[in-house]
Each structure stands twice: as structure tokens, then as C-alpha cells.
């Protein structure tokens, strides 16, 4: 079956531009997560969606970052006025639910480079 | 504040020998621990997990040990194979209200298995 897909796979943008990153989770998965991995760092939690509940936005690094999940499926992570420190691999993951024992399946990521 | 730490950025092991990857954590509320493997240009893939009520979980060549009193876990791979060469991430989670499902990751250990 289809796994988590993300688009684009690579994005190069100029400082100050806005970017949108897309995530298609596994069908039927109610939980969706965004993480990012900067060079030499571990995966950093950004935001979490679970069903119709209010998202956990506690990991978003600034108000330039926002995310939506439409219809409980596809999610878009938007970064406004990009800065060079936003350069990272942005990873999306989904799981059947947010409970402890449910494994998160990751997409291949979007590599964002801000020049 | 790094709540999950992998202090060895790299490990090199000969094929057929045992690989031991270590992970320490600081948050005593963590109740579930996972290991993910990541190849270049791919998202992390789930490898093995352990609940805090256990001290060992085994799956084929992979065994995870948990020492709660020391807040330490380790992943043993035996025998190691060249295809195991990847970055291994330790992750932890706890289910308390808004943190439900969120994973806390270490920075990863690059394992190289040479013939």
C-alpha cells in the first residue's frame, strides 16, 4: 500500500519568500506529525494533528510557521518570509492514532534550502 | 533542551560482530521508547520499540534493552550486516494530554558495518 508522501522532494527558495510543503498521510491514519531535521541535529517536533482535535503547535519555532490539515487527510506546512536558518529536511509522519503503541510512519521528507 | 541523547555520533563495526548503540534520556515520564533507522534521502523507518514496563524486547537480530533506573537504553544488532549501515535514531514518548504521540528524538548515530 501507499506510504506517506511529501512534495516537493527538494525546494530552493530565496530568503524572504514564502514556501508551502505538502504531506499526504497513509489513508485511514488519524494522527499526523511534522518534524524537521537541521544539519547535524536530531528530529525536532513541530506540530501534531489528531482527528478533529485542536493541533498541538508547541513545537513551531516562530509565528512564521503554520500548518493546516484539510479534511483530516492532507496537510500543508507553510513558512512565511523564510530565513536561512529554516534550511532543513522537513519530515511528515502519520499513525493510526496518537496513542502510545502506534508506530509513526515517515515520508521521505522535503529538503528546503533558503539562499 | 535535549531530553533524548545519543552521545556517539558514529560507530564502526565489522560484519558479523555485535553493534551496540546507546541512548540516554532525562525525562522520567517517558513510557515508550523506539528505534528508527534512516538511510540517506529516505524518511526514518521504525525498527523496534519497548514499553517502560519491560526491560528487554527482541526481534530477530535486534534487541533493545531498557534500564529505567539509569534512564538508559541500548540497541544490540547481532550479527551486524553491511545493510545495517544507516543512521539510527533513538526516540521516546509519553502520553499526557497534549503531548500525546509526540516523539522526542536523539541526534542519531551513524552505524557503518564493514566487510
mmCIF file of C-alpha atoms in Angstrom:
data_model
loop_
_atom_site.group_PDB
_atom_site.id
_atom_site.type_symbol
_atom_site.label_atom_id
_atom_site.label_comp_id
_atom_site.label_asym_id
_atom_site.label_seq_id
_atom_site.Cartn_x
_atom_site.Cartn_y
_atom_site.Cartn_z
ATOM 1 C CA UNK A 1 0.000 0.000 0.000
ATOM 2 C CA UNK A 2 0.977 3.644 -0.387
ATOM 3 C CA UNK A 3 3.104 5.141 2.309
ATOM 4 C CA UNK A 4 3.390 8.749 3.418
ATOM 5 C CA UNK A 5 4.214 11.014 0.510
ATOM 6 C CA UNK A 6 5.628 14.510 0.582
ATOM 7 C CA UNK A 7 6.090 17.156 -2.049
ATOM 8 C CA UNK A 8 8.215 18.708 -3.280
ATOM 9 C CA UNK A 9 11.205 16.494 -2.531
ATOM 10 C CA UNK A 10 13.522 19.477 -2.831
ATOM 11 C CA UNK A 11 12.816 23.182 -2.602
ATOM 12 C CA UNK A 12 15.278 26.029 -3.055
ATOM 13 C CA UNK A 13 13.944 29.448 -2.220
ATOM 14 C CA UNK A 14 15.260 32.933 -1.679
ATOM 15 C CA UNK A 15 15.305 34.445 1.749
ATOM 16 C CA UNK A 16 12.080 36.295 2.443
ATOM 17 C CA UNK A 17 9.880 34.164 0.191
ATOM 18 C CA UNK A 18 7.015 32.004 1.428
ATOM 19 C CA UNK A 19 7.009 28.227 0.904
ATOM 20 C CA UNK A 20 4.402 25.506 1.205
ATOM 21 C CA UNK A 21 5.259 21.898 1.904
ATOM 22 C CA UNK A 22 2.701 19.163 1.403
ATOM 23 C CA UNK A 23 2.135 15.851 3.162
ATOM 24 C CA UNK A 24 -0.209 13.030 2.158
ATOM 25 C CA UNK A 25 -0.546 10.619 5.075
ATOM 26 C CA UNK A 26 -1.390 6.957 4.900
ATOM 27 C CA UNK A 27 -5.096 6.513 4.265
ATOM 28 C CA UNK A 28 -7.022 5.996 7.481
ATOM 29 C CA UNK A 29 -4.329 7.401 9.738
ATOM 30 C CA UNK A 30 -5.868 9.935 12.066
ATOM 31 C CA UNK A 31 -2.656 11.315 13.538
ATOM 32 C CA UNK A 32 -0.225 13.451 11.528
ATOM 33 C CA UNK A 33 3.057 14.971 12.647
ATOM 34 C CA UNK A 34 5.586 17.397 11.227
ATOM 35 C CA UNK A 35 9.234 17.276 12.251
ATOM 36 C CA UNK A 36 12.339 18.878 10.870
ATOM 37 C CA UNK A 37 15.943 17.835 10.861
ATOM 38 C CA UNK A 38 18.572 20.526 10.623
ATOM 39 C CA UNK A 39 22.145 19.648 9.717
ATOM 40 C CA UNK A 40 23.746 17.593 12.471
ATOM 41 C CA UNK A 41 20.636 17.662 14.618
ATOM 42 C CA UNK A 42 18.020 15.145 15.616
ATOM 43 C CA UNK A 43 14.435 15.332 14.516
ATOM 44 C CA UNK A 44 12.699 18.323 16.035
ATOM 45 C CA UNK A 45 8.950 18.161 16.624
ATOM 46 C CA UNK A 46 6.941 20.954 15.006
ATOM 47 C CA UNK A 47 3.207 20.228 15.112
ATOM 48 C CA UNK A 48 0.765 17.366 15.660
ATOM 49 C CA UNK A 49 -2.780 16.822 14.370
ATOM 50 C CA UNK A 50 -5.107 14.217 15.850
ATOM 51 C CA UNK A 51 -8.532 13.812 14.267
ATOM 52 C CA UNK A 52 -10.699 16.859 14.825
ATOM 53 C CA UNK A 53 -8.891 17.968 17.964
ATOM 54 C CA UNK A 54 -7.038 21.254 18.143
ATOM 55 C CA UNK A 55 -3.483 20.700 16.895
ATOM 56 C CA UNK A 56 -0.509 20.711 19.225
ATOM 57 C CA UNK A 57 1.538 23.619 17.865
ATOM 58 C CA UNK A 58 4.009 23.724 20.720
ATOM 59 C CA UNK A 59 6.998 22.858 18.512
ATOM 60 C CA UNK A 60 6.593 25.598 15.929
ATOM 61 C CA UNK A 61 9.723 27.771 16.215
ATOM 62 C CA UNK A 62 8.108 31.098 15.309
ATOM 63 C CA UNK A 63 4.886 32.659 14.094
ATOM 64 C CA UNK A 64 6.238 32.448 10.549
ATOM 65 C CA UNK A 65 5.390 28.744 10.670
ATOM 66 C CA UNK A 66 1.847 27.449 10.338
ATOM 67 C CA UNK A 67 0.192 24.226 9.287
ATOM 68 C CA UNK A 68 -3.224 23.055 8.239
ATOM 69 C CA UNK A 69 -4.802 19.684 7.808
ATOM 70 C CA UNK A 70 -7.779 19.671 5.486
ATOM 71 C CA UNK A 71 -10.500 17.050 5.747
ATOM 72 C CA UNK A 72 -8.465 15.057 8.210
ATOM 73 C CA UNK A 73 -6.074 13.996 5.476
ATOM 74 C CA UNK A 74 -3.605 16.154 3.531
ATOM 75 C CA UNK A 75 -1.523 18.640 5.481
ATOM 76 C CA UNK A 76 0.337 21.739 4.374
ATOM 77 C CA UNK A 77 3.178 23.325 6.318
ATOM 78 C CA UNK A 78 3.674 26.967 5.408
ATOM 79 C CA UNK A 79 6.760 29.012 6.199
ATOM 80 C CA UNK A 80 6.430 32.721 5.626
ATOM 81 C CA UNK A 81 9.336 35.094 4.998
ATOM 82 C CA UNK A 82 11.842 32.248 5.002
ATOM 83 C CA UNK A 83 15.193 32.704 6.721
ATOM 84 C CA UNK A 84 18.438 30.820 6.160
ATOM 85 C CA UNK A 85 18.052 29.048 9.492
ATOM 86 C CA UNK A 86 14.865 27.463 8.136
ATOM 87 C CA UNK A 87 17.007 25.307 5.836
ATOM 88 C CA UNK A 88 16.400 21.705 6.890
ATOM 89 C CA UNK A 89 14.706 18.481 5.894
ATOM 90 C CA UNK A 90 11.036 18.668 6.804
ATOM 91 C CA UNK A 91 9.542 15.275 7.610
ATOM 92 C CA UNK A 92 5.931 14.300 7.895
ATOM 93 C CA UNK A 93 4.714 11.205 9.697
ATOM 94 C CA UNK A 94 1.342 9.603 10.293
ATOM 95 C CA UNK A 95 -0.009 6.939 12.587
ATOM 96 C CA UNK A 96 -3.306 5.156 13.098
ATOM 97 C CA UNK A 97 -3.864 7.190 16.190
ATOM 98 C CA UNK A 98 -1.790 9.186 18.608
ATOM 99 C CA UNK A 99 -1.687 6.504 21.271
ATOM 100 C CA UNK A 100 1.496 5.154 22.741
ATOM 101 C CA UNK A 101 1.813 1.884 20.901
ATOM 102 C CA UNK A 102 1.063 3.141 17.425
ATOM 103 C CA UNK A 103 4.047 3.378 15.169
ATOM 104 C CA UNK A 104 4.689 6.553 13.207
ATOM 105 C CA UNK A 105 5.376 6.098 9.504
ATOM 106 C CA UNK A 106 7.555 8.753 7.936
ATOM 107 C CA UNK A 107 7.583 10.220 4.482
ATOM 108 C CA UNK A 108 10.828 10.803 2.559
ATOM 109 C CA UNK A 109 10.958 14.463 3.546
ATOM 110 C CA UNK A 110 11.276 17.781 1.776
ATOM 111 C CA UNK A 111 14.758 19.277 1.706
ATOM 112 C CA UNK A 112 14.370 23.035 1.997
ATOM 113 C CA UNK A 113 17.288 25.298 1.142
ATOM 114 C CA UNK A 114 16.956 29.020 1.766
ATOM 115 C CA UNK A 115 19.562 31.051 -0.097
ATOM 116 C CA UNK B 1 16.882 21.096 25.877
ATOM 117 C CA UNK B 2 17.767 17.638 24.588
ATOM 118 C CA UNK B 3 15.674 15.128 26.514
ATOM 119 C CA UNK B 4 16.958 12.182 24.488
ATOM 120 C CA UNK B 5 20.683 11.952 23.955
ATOM 121 C CA UNK B 6 22.822 9.823 21.718
ATOM 122 C CA UNK B 7 26.345 10.703 22.672
ATOM 123 C CA UNK B 8 28.104 8.716 19.980
ATOM 124 C CA UNK B 9 27.673 10.318 16.567
ATOM 125 C CA UNK B 10 29.237 7.337 14.830
ATOM 126 C CA UNK B 11 30.046 3.657 15.300
ATOM 127 C CA UNK B 12 32.055 1.359 13.060
ATOM 128 C CA UNK B 13 31.727 -2.419 13.366
ATOM 129 C CA UNK B 14 32.974 -5.376 11.398
ATOM 130 C CA UNK B 15 30.425 -7.579 9.663
ATOM 131 C CA UNK B 16 29.290 -10.458 11.880
ATOM 132 C CA UNK B 17 30.149 -8.668 15.118
ATOM 133 C CA UNK B 18 27.735 -7.070 17.546
ATOM 134 C CA UNK B 19 26.724 -3.427 17.193
ATOM 135 C CA UNK B 20 25.654 -1.655 20.374
ATOM 136 C CA UNK B 21 24.020 1.733 20.073
ATOM 137 C CA UNK B 22 23.350 3.679 23.227
ATOM 138 C CA UNK B 23 20.776 6.239 24.228
ATOM 139 C CA UNK B 24 20.171 8.206 27.429
ATOM 140 C CA UNK B 25 17.133 10.203 28.440
ATOM 141 C CA UNK B 26 16.368 12.729 31.116
ATOM 142 C CA UNK B 27 12.570 12.774 31.338
ATOM 143 C CA UNK B 28 11.284 10.129 33.745
ATOM 144 C CA UNK B 29 7.787 10.491 32.282
ATOM 145 C CA UNK B 30 8.766 8.741 29.088
ATOM 146 C CA UNK B 31 6.920 5.430 28.923
ATOM 147 C CA UNK B 32 7.666 4.183 25.434
ATOM 148 C CA UNK B 33 10.907 4.044 23.523
ATOM 149 C CA UNK B 34 11.602 3.414 19.870
ATOM 150 C CA UNK B 35 14.485 2.997 17.499
ATOM 151 C CA UNK B 36 14.310 4.239 13.940
ATOM 152 C CA UNK B 37 16.719 3.581 11.097
ATOM 153 C CA UNK B 38 17.337 6.135 8.383
ATOM 154 C CA UNK B 39 19.033 5.731 5.020
ATOM 155 C CA UNK B 40 20.140 8.804 3.039
ATOM 156 C CA UNK B 41 17.327 10.607 1.192
ATOM 157 C CA UNK B 42 14.697 8.477 2.908
ATOM 158 C CA UNK B 43 12.475 9.033 5.907
ATOM 159 C CA UNK B 44 13.170 7.168 9.145
ATOM 160 C CA UNK B 45 11.699 3.682 9.352
ATOM 161 C CA UNK B 46 10.582 2.050 12.558
ATOM 162 C CA UNK B 47 12.849 -0.700 13.788
ATOM 163 C CA UNK B 48 11.898 -1.831 17.277
ATOM 164 C CA UNK B 49 10.257 -0.470 20.400
ATOM 165 C CA UNK B 50 9.937 -1.159 24.094
ATOM 166 C CA UNK B 51 7.449 -0.186 26.739
ATOM 167 C CA UNK B 52 8.699 1.136 30.053
ATOM 168 C CA UNK B 53 7.165 -1.862 31.819
ATOM 169 C CA UNK B 54 9.671 -4.151 30.123
ATOM 170 C CA UNK B 55 13.427 -4.330 30.221
ATOM 171 C CA UNK B 56 14.052 -6.226 27.001
ATOM 172 C CA UNK B 57 12.439 -6.687 23.631
ATOM 173 C CA UNK B 58 13.853 -8.870 20.904
ATOM 174 C CA UNK B 59 13.048 -9.060 17.194
ATOM 175 C CA UNK B 60 15.325 -11.226 15.125
ATOM 176 C CA UNK B 61 18.815 -9.746 15.089
ATOM 177 C CA UNK B 62 17.658 -6.659 17.004
ATOM 178 C CA UNK B 63 17.288 -6.419 20.768
ATOM 179 C CA UNK B 64 16.518 -3.336 22.791
ATOM 180 C CA UNK B 65 17.391 -3.171 26.477
ATOM 181 C CA UNK B 66 15.915 -0.633 28.868
ATOM 182 C CA UNK B 67 17.424 0.328 32.218
ATOM 183 C CA UNK B 68 14.914 2.705 33.785
ATOM 184 C CA UNK B 69 16.909 3.396 36.916
ATOM 185 C CA UNK B 70 19.798 4.599 34.766
ATOM 186 C CA UNK B 71 17.494 6.212 32.179
ATOM 187 C CA UNK B 72 19.412 4.329 29.545
ATOM 188 C CA UNK B 73 18.539 2.133 26.620
ATOM 189 C CA UNK B 74 20.589 0.318 24.062
ATOM 190 C CA UNK B 75 20.051 -1.363 20.738
ATOM 191 C CA UNK B 76 22.007 -4.515 20.000
ATOM 192 C CA UNK B 77 22.365 -5.803 16.485
ATOM 193 C CA UNK B 78 23.866 -9.244 16.133
ATOM 194 C CA UNK B 79 25.250 -10.303 13.786
ATOM 195 C CA UNK B 80 25.794 -6.972 12.087
ATOM 196 C CA UNK B 81 25.477 -6.846 8.319
ATOM 197 C CA UNK B 82 26.642 -4.240 5.783
ATOM 198 C CA UNK B 83 22.981 -3.462 5.000
ATOM 199 C CA UNK B 84 22.596 -2.271 8.589
ATOM 200 C CA UNK B 85 24.765 0.740 7.782
ATOM 201 C CA UNK B 86 22.475 3.712 8.402
ATOM 202 C CA UNK B 87 21.738 6.424 10.925
ATOM 203 C CA UNK B 88 19.932 5.093 13.987
ATOM 204 C CA UNK B 89 17.688 7.397 15.975
ATOM 205 C CA UNK B 90 16.529 6.756 19.492
ATOM 206 C CA UNK B 91 13.108 8.228 20.288
ATOM 207 C CA UNK B 92 10.825 8.417 23.291
ATOM 208 C CA UNK B 93 7.262 9.438 24.033
ATOM 209 C CA UNK B 94 4.756 9.788 26.805
ATOM 210 C CA UNK B 95 1.024 10.185 26.632
ATOM 211 C CA UNK B 96 -0.052 13.073 28.783
ATOM 212 C CA UNK B 97 -2.706 15.355 27.376
ATOM 213 C CA UNK B 98 -1.395 17.490 24.547
ATOM 214 C CA UNK B 99 1.871 15.569 24.252
ATOM 215 C CA UNK B 100 0.008 12.510 23.035
ATOM 216 C CA UNK B 101 2.004 10.770 20.338
ATOM 217 C CA UNK B 102 4.804 13.319 20.033
ATOM 218 C CA UNK B 103 8.230 11.733 19.671
ATOM 219 C CA UNK B 104 11.394 13.135 21.205
ATOM 220 C CA UNK B 105 14.429 12.178 19.153
ATOM 221 C CA UNK B 106 18.131 11.931 19.772
ATOM 222 C CA UNK B 107 20.599 13.281 17.233
ATOM 223 C CA UNK B 108 21.324 9.885 15.775
ATOM 224 C CA UNK B 109 24.284 7.533 15.488
ATOM 225 C CA UNK B 110 25.783 6.710 12.116
ATOM 226 C CA UNK B 111 26.483 2.967 12.061
ATOM 227 C CA UNK B 112 28.934 1.662 9.493
ATOM 228 C CA UNK B 113 29.309 -2.088 9.115
ATOM 229 C CA UNK B 114 32.367 -3.029 7.092
ATOM 230 C CA UNK B 115 33.035 -6.407 5.479
#
